[in-house]
């Protein structure tokens, strides 16, 4: 019984010493946090291993993160995952939906962006762009014939509508001829012409009044214009002028097409069609609604694809600019030692306990071997 008791005591002592030693070694990784002194003499093994090497640990962790964890390749691989792409598309669609349901106008959007611009300023800027584009177009095509500049469809439409144009001009001529002012003007011209003939003219006026002559001239002019021959004459003139105009070089028409009045009229017509005031006060949702399906199914996926693809090319540069290693190093170096201890223990607490138990087991085995050795030797 004495031998068994001795063996049990030695096993217990060995286990206690082995477990205590390992537990103390684990504690000495973190404790004490600072150097300890007895007088001027620094106590050995103070501070603990980790507090003493905290700066080196921060550097190593920074390098570990950059070289093995957050690498350019790992980030690029993450950006290529279908799930990431789908998540980004979902967020974009949600943002687009929220934006369109706010009933914002263009004026509201500009106000939110802190952009101060009035409708008059928008019209002025668009007008300048129209004028500049028009002048550039004319200058770039100065040596070309007009028929080479205008679109083939437009030219064909004009050719097909010569009759319509002729009718319009024909009706305008008749309307002008029928105006009372035209009749009075003919009378003035007749009277001036006859009086310029001296004695014969005065004699003619004594027999027939200038008004009668003017009425006759006016009547015959009107009658001629209204005949088929008169219409055909006007049509022939219109066709001839249009053919000659097409063959003219653009630079030969500069005085006409680059006239300030022409440009001003062009700008007014385009701005009237655009109706800037209506556009700026119109809810954005109303003119985005017809495009909603295309936005969801085409534009957003294409935009996300291009953004992620572009982002991938900039990942190495971004990581270099962010200096992730220094960021981690600085963050770890700023941690209090107690927090580092808590982080490591939260990860490896179970393993540290097993190491303590292993030390106790080894200590117990060594105590048993020592006891057996004493028994056999004794």
XYZ file of N, CA and C in Angstrom, residues 47-267:
663
model
N 8.686 42.553 -19.951
C 7.284 42.099 -20.015
C 7.173 40.753 -20.701
N 5.916 40.268 -20.894
C 5.696 38.994 -21.556
C 6.179 39.018 -23.001
N 6.157 37.826 -23.621
C 6.704 37.681 -24.975
C 5.949 38.581 -25.982
N 4.635 38.512 -25.956
C 3.848 39.277 -26.927
C 3.951 40.784 -26.683
N 3.796 41.295 -25.439
C 3.986 42.739 -25.229
C 5.377 43.205 -25.655
N 6.381 42.346 -25.403
C 7.754 42.728 -25.738
C 7.950 42.799 -27.260
N 7.253 41.922 -27.975
C 7.425 41.845 -29.434
C 6.218 42.429 -30.180
N 5.454 43.296 -29.515
C 4.226 43.795 -30.124
C 4.494 44.531 -31.438
N 5.551 45.341 -31.497
C 5.860 46.076 -32.735
C 6.180 45.123 -33.880
N 6.982 44.099 -33.563
C 7.302 43.114 -34.597
C 6.060 42.317 -35.001
N 5.204 42.024 -33.990
C 3.964 41.313 -34.279
C 3.089 42.132 -35.219
N 3.008 43.439 -34.995
C 2.207 44.317 -35.850
C 2.736 44.304 -37.281
N 4.075 44.362 -37.409
C 4.678 44.342 -38.751
C 4.393 43.018 -39.452
N 4.547 41.911 -38.723
C 4.332 40.580 -39.304
C 2.866 40.376 -39.696
N 1.967 40.862 -38.852
C 0.543 40.745 -39.181
C 0.198 41.554 -40.424
N 0.774 42.750 -40.535
C 0.562 43.581 -41.722
C 1.027 42.881 -42.980
N 2.220 42.286 -42.918
C 2.752 41.567 -44.077
C 1.915 40.327 -44.378
N 1.437 39.655 -43.306
C 0.608 38.463 -43.489
C -0.679 38.808 -44.237
N -1.312 39.904 -43.825
C -2.571 40.313 -44.449
C -2.356 40.636 -45.922
N -1.298 41.400 -46.227
C -1.053 41.847 -47.608
C -0.578 40.710 -48.497
N 0.283 39.843 -47.970
C 0.906 38.810 -48.802
C 0.060 37.544 -48.934
N -0.816 37.297 -47.958
C -1.539 36.026 -47.984
C -3.055 36.145 -47.836
N -3.536 37.256 -47.297
C -4.975 37.373 -47.056
C -5.631 38.332 -48.044
N -5.363 39.633 -47.873
C -5.965 40.637 -48.763
C -4.983 40.943 -49.891
N -4.868 40.022 -50.842
C -3.975 40.227 -51.992
C -4.784 40.766 -53.167
N -4.068 41.319 -54.148
C -4.742 41.832 -55.350
C -5.493 40.698 -56.053
N -4.874 39.513 -56.077
C -5.503 38.374 -56.754
C -6.778 37.945 -56.042
N -6.750 37.945 -54.695
C -7.938 37.520 -53.947
C -9.083 38.523 -54.108
N -8.759 39.814 -54.128
C -9.793 40.836 -54.313
C -10.361 40.757 -55.722
N -9.487 40.574 -56.725
C -9.954 40.458 -58.110
C -10.831 39.222 -58.291
N -10.439 38.121 -57.648
C -11.246 36.895 -57.734
C -12.616 37.113 -57.095
N -12.638 37.877 -56.009
C -13.906 38.171 -55.331
C -14.808 39.018 -56.231
N -14.218 39.983 -56.908
C -15.000 40.853 -57.787
C -15.566 40.104 -58.987
N -14.941 38.971 -59.336
C -15.393 38.184 -60.482
C -16.511 37.209 -60.115
N -16.764 37.055 -58.830
C -17.805 36.119 -58.414
C -19.178 36.605 -58.876
N -19.991 35.652 -59.319
C -21.328 35.977 -59.818
C -22.199 36.570 -58.707
N -21.991 36.093 -57.485
C -22.787 36.591 -56.356
C -22.531 38.071 -56.111
N -21.260 38.484 -56.195
C -20.924 39.899 -56.006
C -21.593 40.742 -57.080
N -21.506 40.269 -58.312
C -22.123 40.991 -59.429
C -23.631 41.121 -59.226
N -24.278 40.010 -58.823
C -25.726 40.037 -58.611
C -26.108 40.961 -57.460
N -25.297 40.953 -56.395
C -25.577 41.818 -55.247
C -25.468 43.292 -55.630
N -24.447 43.628 -56.410
C -24.268 45.021 -56.838
C -25.418 45.451 -57.752
N -25.821 44.559 -58.662
C -26.946 44.859 -59.553
C -28.222 45.083 -58.739
N -28.423 44.257 -57.726
C -29.612 44.398 -56.875
C -29.624 45.758 -56.170
N -28.474 46.153 -55.657
C -28.365 47.452 -54.977
C -28.631 48.591 -55.966
N -28.075 48.484 -57.171
C -28.269 49.533 -58.187
C -29.745 49.635 -58.581
N -30.398 48.496 -58.763
C -31.822 48.523 -59.121
C -32.652 49.142 -57.999
N -32.301 48.801 -56.772
C -33.032 49.354 -55.632
C -32.840 50.868 -55.551
N -31.615 51.324 -55.755
C -31.333 52.760 -55.730
C -32.071 53.475 -56.861
N -32.079 52.850 -58.042
C -32.784 53.447 -59.188
C -34.277 53.542 -58.902
N -34.836 52.486 -58.306
C -36.264 52.481 -57.984
C -36.595 53.570 -56.958
N -35.743 53.706 -55.945
C -35.962 54.748 -54.936
C -35.872 56.134 -55.561
N -34.935 56.283 -56.494
C -34.748 57.584 -57.140
C -35.961 57.969 -57.986
N -36.472 56.992 -58.744
C -37.580 57.306 -59.656
C -38.908 57.495 -58.934
N -39.051 56.934 -57.747
C -40.328 57.060 -57.027
C -40.406 58.326 -56.178
N -39.384 59.150 -56.214
C -39.397 60.375 -55.416
C -40.083 61.544 -56.121
N -40.505 61.313 -57.363
C -41.203 62.349 -58.133
C -40.355 63.630 -58.237
N -39.058 63.442 -58.420
C -38.167 64.597 -58.539
C -38.172 65.116 -59.968
N -38.077 66.429 -60.119
C -37.895 67.036 -61.427
C -36.411 67.300 -61.645
N -36.068 67.657 -62.879
C -34.678 67.984 -63.171
C -34.209 69.161 -62.315
N -35.113 70.094 -62.077
C -34.779 71.248 -61.251
C -34.479 70.817 -59.814
N -35.242 69.837 -59.308
C -35.015 69.322 -57.949
C -33.666 68.618 -57.854
N -33.334 67.837 -58.879
C -32.057 67.114 -58.881
C -30.885 68.094 -58.867
N -30.982 69.122 -59.708
C -29.925 70.136 -59.756
C -29.804 70.848 -58.415
N -30.942 71.087 -57.764
C -30.922 71.743 -56.455
C -30.249 70.850 -55.421
N -30.553 69.530 -55.459
C -29.934 68.597 -54.524
C -28.428 68.523 -54.740
N -28.010 68.662 -55.997
C -26.575 68.640 -56.316
C -25.920 70.000 -56.096
N -26.716 70.942 -55.597
C -26.241 72.299 -55.320
C -25.713 72.968 -56.589
N -26.429 72.700 -57.697
C -26.087 73.322 -58.979
C -27.115 74.420 -59.249
N -26.647 75.656 -59.282
C -27.547 76.790 -59.492
C -27.565 77.159 -60.975
N -28.672 76.819 -61.638
C -28.793 77.132 -63.061
C -30.270 77.348 -63.396
N -30.555 78.412 -64.131
C -31.929 78.746 -64.490
C -32.264 78.196 -65.869
N -33.554 78.224 -66.198
C -33.993 77.764 -67.515
C -33.391 78.622 -68.620
N -33.298 79.936 -68.351
C -32.721 80.843 -69.353
C -31.255 80.493 -69.616
N -30.526 80.129 -68.551
C -29.118 79.769 -68.728
C -28.981 78.469 -69.516
N -29.884 77.521 -69.251
C -29.865 76.253 -69.995
C -30.122 76.515 -71.475
N -31.141 77.348 -71.772
C -31.462 77.673 -73.163
C -30.298 78.391 -73.835
N -29.650 79.283 -73.089
C -28.522 80.024 -73.661
C -27.376 79.079 -74.002
N -27.094 78.144 -73.100
C -25.994 77.206 -73.347
C -26.316 76.261 -74.505
N -27.555 75.777 -74.540
C -27.951 74.903 -75.648
C -27.899 75.670 -76.957
N -28.337 76.929 -76.929
C -28.294 77.771 -78.125
C -26.878 77.943 -78.645
N -25.925 78.143 -77.728
C -24.524 78.293 -78.130
C -23.993 77.010 -78.747
N -24.389 75.872 -78.148
C -23.945 74.579 -78.684
C -24.519 74.370 -80.086
N -25.800 74.682 -80.251
C -26.440 74.536 -81.573
C -25.726 75.393 -82.610
N -25.463 76.662 -82.259
C -24.801 77.572 -83.191
C -23.407 77.080 -83.549
N -22.642 76.638 -82.511
C -21.279 76.190 -82.763
C -21.263 74.937 -83.627
N -22.172 73.992 -83.324
C -22.245 72.760 -84.111
C -22.640 73.066 -85.555
N -23.556 73.997 -85.717
C -24.020 74.369 -87.057
C -22.891 74.993 -87.859
N -22.174 75.923 -87.220
C -21.052 76.579 -87.919
C -19.955 75.562 -88.255
N -19.652 74.668 -87.310
C -18.630 73.650 -87.557
C -19.035 72.747 -88.720
N -20.329 72.392 -88.766
C -20.819 71.538 -89.843
C -20.684 72.231 -91.190
N -21.030 73.509 -91.231
C -20.930 74.251 -92.485
C -19.473 74.417 -92.927
N -18.592 74.702 -91.945
C -17.169 74.882 -92.276
C -16.544 73.572 -92.752
N -16.949 72.468 -92.134
C -16.367 71.176 -92.487
C -16.811 70.709 -93.870
N -17.958 71.225 -94.338
C -18.496 70.779 -95.635
C -18.517 71.893 -96.670
N -17.687 72.910 -96.451
C -17.682 74.068 -97.341
C -17.396 73.749 -98.788
N -16.512 72.801 -99.056
C -16.123 72.493 -100.431
C -17.050 71.472 -101.101
N -18.034 70.973 -100.345
C -18.950 69.977 -100.897
C -20.178 70.650 -101.491
N -20.810 69.930 -102.412
C -22.078 70.415 -102.939
C -23.185 70.164 -101.908
N -24.202 71.001 -101.977
C -25.286 70.890 -101.008
C -25.921 69.501 -101.048
N -26.042 68.904 -102.235
C -26.673 67.592 -102.365
C -25.835 66.491 -101.711
N -24.533 66.746 -101.516
C -23.671 65.771 -100.831
C -23.730 65.924 -99.317
N -24.207 67.060 -98.853
C -24.251 67.330 -97.415
C -25.577 66.873 -96.816
N -26.673 67.232 -97.493
C -27.980 66.853 -96.963
C -28.177 65.355 -97.162
N -28.969 64.757 -96.310
C -29.186 63.311 -96.385
C -29.953 62.959 -97.653
N -29.720 61.736 -98.126
C -30.371 61.281 -99.355
C -31.886 61.215 -99.178
N -32.321 60.794 -97.997
C -33.763 60.713 -97.726
C -34.405 62.087 -97.794
N -33.714 63.076 -97.203
C -34.248 64.435 -97.192
C -34.349 64.984 -98.618
N -33.303 64.739 -99.403
C -33.301 65.212 -100.789
C -34.421 64.554 -101.596
N -34.618 63.251 -101.373
C -35.681 62.546 -102.095
C -37.062 63.076 -101.713
N -37.224 63.369 -100.424
C -38.513 63.908 -99.973
C -38.792 65.256 -100.622
N -37.743 66.097 -100.729
C -37.933 67.389 -101.381
C -38.269 67.208 -102.859
N -37.568 66.272 -103.517
C -37.845 66.012 -104.931
C -39.293 65.543 -105.124
N -39.738 64.692 -104.200
C -41.094 64.161 -104.308
C -42.156 65.190 -103.965
N -41.753 66.240 -103.242
C -42.729 67.235 -102.800
C -42.596 68.571 -103.537
N -41.970 68.528 -104.709
C -41.858 69.758 -105.521
C -43.253 70.316 -105.817
N -44.203 69.398 -106.100
C -45.580 69.849 -106.388
C -46.163 70.596 -105.192
N -45.932 70.071 -104.013
C -46.460 70.720 -102.800
C -45.829 72.097 -102.608
N -44.505 72.154 -102.832
C -43.800 73.430 -102.686
C -44.288 74.430 -103.732
N -44.461 73.934 -104.972
C -44.950 74.807 -106.049
C -46.332 75.347 -105.723
N -47.196 74.470 -105.228
C -48.556 74.895 -104.864
C -48.514 75.951 -103.765
N -47.642 75.733 -102.813
C -47.518 76.702 -101.712
C -47.077 78.065 -102.249
N -46.017 78.058 -103.105
C -45.521 79.308 -103.690
C -46.581 79.944 -104.586
N -47.255 79.098 -105.379
C -48.314 79.562 -106.295
C -49.419 80.287 -105.525
N -49.880 79.689 -104.446
C -50.938 80.308 -103.637
C -50.459 81.605 -102.986
N -49.210 81.623 -102.590
C -48.655 82.834 -101.984
C -48.595 83.974 -103.003
N -48.198 83.643 -104.261
C -48.120 84.664 -105.323
C -49.501 85.236 -105.604
N -50.492 84.344 -105.718
C -51.865 84.812 -105.975
C -52.352 85.695 -104.833
N -52.050 85.288 -103.598
C -52.474 86.078 -102.434
C -51.840 87.464 -102.459
N -50.558 87.518 -102.852
C -49.856 88.814 -102.920
C -50.459 89.681 -104.036
N -50.722 89.047 -105.193
C -51.277 89.800 -106.325
C -52.654 90.376 -105.983
N -53.433 89.620 -105.227
C -54.789 90.047 -104.904
C -54.855 91.103 -103.804
N -53.746 91.358 -103.135
C -53.748 92.370 -102.085
C -53.956 93.772 -102.673
N -54.737 94.635 -102.052
C -54.961 96.012 -102.530
C -53.666 96.796 -102.667
N -52.724 96.535 -101.784
C -51.447 97.276 -101.850
C -50.706 96.958 -103.141
N -50.845 95.719 -103.633
C -50.186 95.338 -104.889
C -50.797 96.110 -106.064
N -52.098 96.195 -106.044
C -52.783 96.935 -107.110
C -52.367 98.400 -107.119
N -52.280 99.001 -105.921
C -51.851 100.409 -105.847
C -50.412 100.563 -106.305
N -49.578 99.598 -105.980
C -48.178 99.678 -106.390
C -48.053 99.599 -107.907
N -48.877 98.748 -108.539
C -48.857 98.653 -110.012
C -49.288 99.990 -110.621
N -50.292 100.592 -110.021
C -50.771 101.882 -110.516
C -49.679 102.935 -110.414
N -48.957 102.968 -109.335
C -47.869 103.939 -109.168
C -46.778 103.711 -110.206
N -46.451 102.443 -110.426
C -45.402 102.122 -111.393
C -45.824 102.526 -112.811
N -47.086 102.275 -113.161
C -47.598 102.631 -114.497
C -47.549 104.136 -114.688
N -48.028 104.842 -113.689
C -48.057 106.304 -113.793
C -46.652 106.874 -113.907
N -45.737 106.340 -113.111
C -44.345 106.819 -113.157
C -43.726 106.526 -114.517
N -44.005 105.346 -115.035
C -43.431 104.960 -116.324
C -43.975 105.839 -117.450
N -45.300 106.071 -117.477
C -45.912 106.866 -118.566
C -45.433 108.312 -118.494
N -45.345 108.866 -117.281
C -44.892 110.248 -117.147
C -43.446 110.410 -117.586
N -42.688 109.315 -117.476
C -41.279 109.405 -117.890
C -41.148 109.507 -119.409
N -42.245 109.290 -120.139
C -42.206 109.338 -121.600
C -42.524 110.740 -122.145
N -42.694 111.697 -121.249
C -42.873 113.091 -121.689
C -44.221 113.375 -122.316
N -44.183 114.052 -123.463
C -45.409 114.521 -124.123
C -46.335 113.369 -124.474
N -45.798 112.275 -125.059
C -46.619 111.125 -125.441
C -47.274 110.482 -124.231
N -46.529 110.454 -123.178
C -47.062 109.870 -121.953
C -48.206 110.685 -121.406
N -48.015 112.009 -121.345
C -49.083 112.886 -120.837
C -50.324 112.812 -121.719
N -50.086 112.703 -123.040
C -51.208 112.607 -123.951
C -51.988 111.311 -123.703
N -51.256 110.211 -123.449
C -51.893 108.929 -123.158
C -52.713 108.996 -121.873
N -52.161 109.703 -120.883
C -52.855 109.826 -119.590
C -54.110 110.687 -119.721
N -54.102 111.594 -120.711
C -55.297 112.440 -120.908
C -56.454 111.636 -121.504
N -56.097 110.536 -122.179
C -57.124 109.700 -122.787
C -57.532 108.525 -121.881
N -56.549 107.929 -121.195
C -56.810 106.772 -120.308
C -56.121 107.045 -118.980
N -56.835 106.811 -117.899
C -56.233 107.067 -116.586
C -55.252 105.951 -116.219
N -54.300 106.314 -115.366
C -53.303 105.325 -114.913
C -53.976 104.203 -114.131
N -55.103 104.513 -113.492
C -55.818 103.489 -112.721
C -56.393 102.424 -113.639
N -56.938 102.875 -114.790
C -57.482 101.902 -115.735
C -56.392 100.993 -116.279
N -55.271 101.616 -116.606
C -54.145 100.818 -117.131
C -53.670 99.822 -116.080
N -53.559 100.291 -114.828
C -53.110 99.422 -113.727
C -54.077 98.280 -113.520
N -55.378 98.569 -113.634
C -56.390 97.515 -113.465
C -56.234 96.455 -114.546
N -55.992 96.939 -115.789
C -55.805 95.989 -116.883
C -54.567 95.123 -116.653
N -53.458 95.757 -116.249
C -52.203 95.013 -115.993
C -52.414 94.004 -114.872
N -53.053 94.469 -113.811
C -53.311 93.613 -112.653
C -54.186 92.425 -113.060
N -55.207 92.688 -113.874
C -56.133 91.645 -114.304
C -55.409 90.587 -115.146
N -54.610 91.026 -116.112
C -53.930 90.085 -117.000
C -52.845 89.285 -116.270
N -52.149 89.970 -115.335
C -51.133 89.244 -114.536
C -51.800 88.145 -113.722
N -52.908 88.510 -113.084
C -53.638 87.553 -112.258
C -54.174 86.405 -113.102
N -54.744 86.752 -114.279
C -55.288 85.732 -115.173
C -54.196 84.777 -115.649
N -53.040 85.323 -115.991
C -51.941 84.484 -116.491
C -51.445 83.529 -115.398
N -51.303 84.065 -114.211
C -50.795 83.222 -113.117
C -51.741 82.075 -112.837
N -53.035 82.336 -112.969
C -54.027 81.316 -112.639
C -54.245 80.306 -113.759
N -53.614 80.513 -114.895
C -53.721 79.537 -115.979
C -52.779 78.365 -115.716
N -52.995 77.268 -116.429
C -52.126 76.095 -116.305
C -50.702 76.422 -116.733
N -50.609 77.262 -117.760
C -49.272 77.673 -118.224
C -48.533 78.433 -117.128
N -49.270 79.337 -116.442
C -48.647 80.094 -115.359
C -48.187 79.185 -114.237
N -49.017 78.188 -113.876
C -48.644 77.234 -112.820
C -47.412 76.429 -113.236
N -47.438 75.944 -114.517
C -46.301 75.156 -115.006
C -45.025 75.982 -115.022
N -45.145 77.278 -115.352
C -43.982 78.164 -115.366
C -43.377 78.261 -113.970
N -44.242 78.430 -112.979
C -43.757 78.521 -111.591
C -43.115 77.200 -111.164
N -43.751 76.080 -111.546
C -43.212 74.762 -111.195
C -41.843 74.547 -111.836
N -41.720 74.967 -113.098
C -40.435 74.831 -113.798
C -39.355 75.660 -113.119
N -39.709 76.874 -112.720
C -38.755 77.742 -112.030
C -38.320 77.135 -110.693
N -39.286 76.596 -109.952
C -38.972 75.982 -108.647
C -38.050 74.788 -108.845
N -38.376 73.926 -109.817
C -37.564 72.750 -110.089
C -36.160 73.148 -110.525
N -36.064 74.161 -111.377
C -34.768 74.629 -111.863
C -33.924 75.201 -110.726
N -34.581 76.008 -109.875
C -33.855 76.612 -108.751
C -33.375 75.550 -107.774
N -34.217 74.557 -107.524
C -33.836 73.487 -106.587
C -32.674 72.663 -107.155
N -32.699 72.377 -108.454
C -31.607 71.629 -109.088
C -30.300 72.417 -109.016
N -30.367 73.711 -109.311
C -29.172 74.555 -109.242
C -28.659 74.694 -107.805
N -29.606 74.772 -106.874
C -29.222 74.926 -105.475
C -28.483 73.687 -104.971
N -28.938 72.503 -105.364
C -28.283 71.266 -104.939
C -26.853 71.184 -105.446
N -26.599 71.760 -106.603
C -25.284 71.679 -107.214
C -24.324 72.757 -106.733
N -24.851 73.697 -105.981
C -23.991 74.760 -105.441
C -23.150 74.223 -104.287
N -21.954 74.776 -104.138
C -21.112 74.418 -102.999
C -21.626 75.119 -101.751
N -21.409 74.459 -100.619
C -21.884 75.023 -99.350
C -21.266 76.384 -99.097
N -19.977 76.529 -99.461
C -19.290 77.808 -99.214
C -19.906 78.949 -100.027
N -20.555 78.609 -101.178
C -21.208 79.641 -101.987
C -22.489 80.147 -101.329
N -22.985 79.377 -100.354
C -24.232 79.741 -99.695
C -24.000 80.332 -98.302
N -22.711 80.583 -97.966
C -22.391 81.050 -96.614
C -23.195 82.288 -96.222
N -23.337 83.218 -97.159
C -24.040 84.470 -96.821
C -25.466 84.202 -96.402
N -26.015 83.109 -96.925
C -27.408 82.777 -96.588
C -27.470 81.902 -95.346
N -26.733 80.762 -95.366
C -26.881 79.773 -94.297
C -26.197 80.186 -93.002
N -25.203 81.094 -93.081
C -24.543 81.561 -91.860
C -25.011 82.957 -91.463
N -26.109 83.379 -92.026
C -26.677 84.660 -91.634
C -27.198 84.558 -90.192
N -26.971 85.618 -89.412
C -27.391 85.615 -88.003
C -28.878 85.349 -87.859
N -29.665 85.873 -88.788
C -31.116 85.659 -88.718
C -31.458 84.189 -88.905
N -30.766 83.517 -89.833
C -31.003 82.092 -90.071
C -30.644 81.273 -88.836
N -29.482 81.585 -88.267
C -29.030 80.852 -87.075
C -29.978 81.086 -85.910
N -30.400 82.344 -85.742
C -31.333 82.670 -84.660
C -32.651 81.924 -84.832
N -33.138 81.870 -86.055
C -34.380 81.132 -86.329
C -34.216 79.649 -86.048
N -33.056 79.105 -86.454
C -32.771 77.689 -86.210
C -32.777 77.388 -84.718
N -32.104 78.251 -83.937
C -32.058 78.047 -82.484
C -33.437 78.137 -81.865
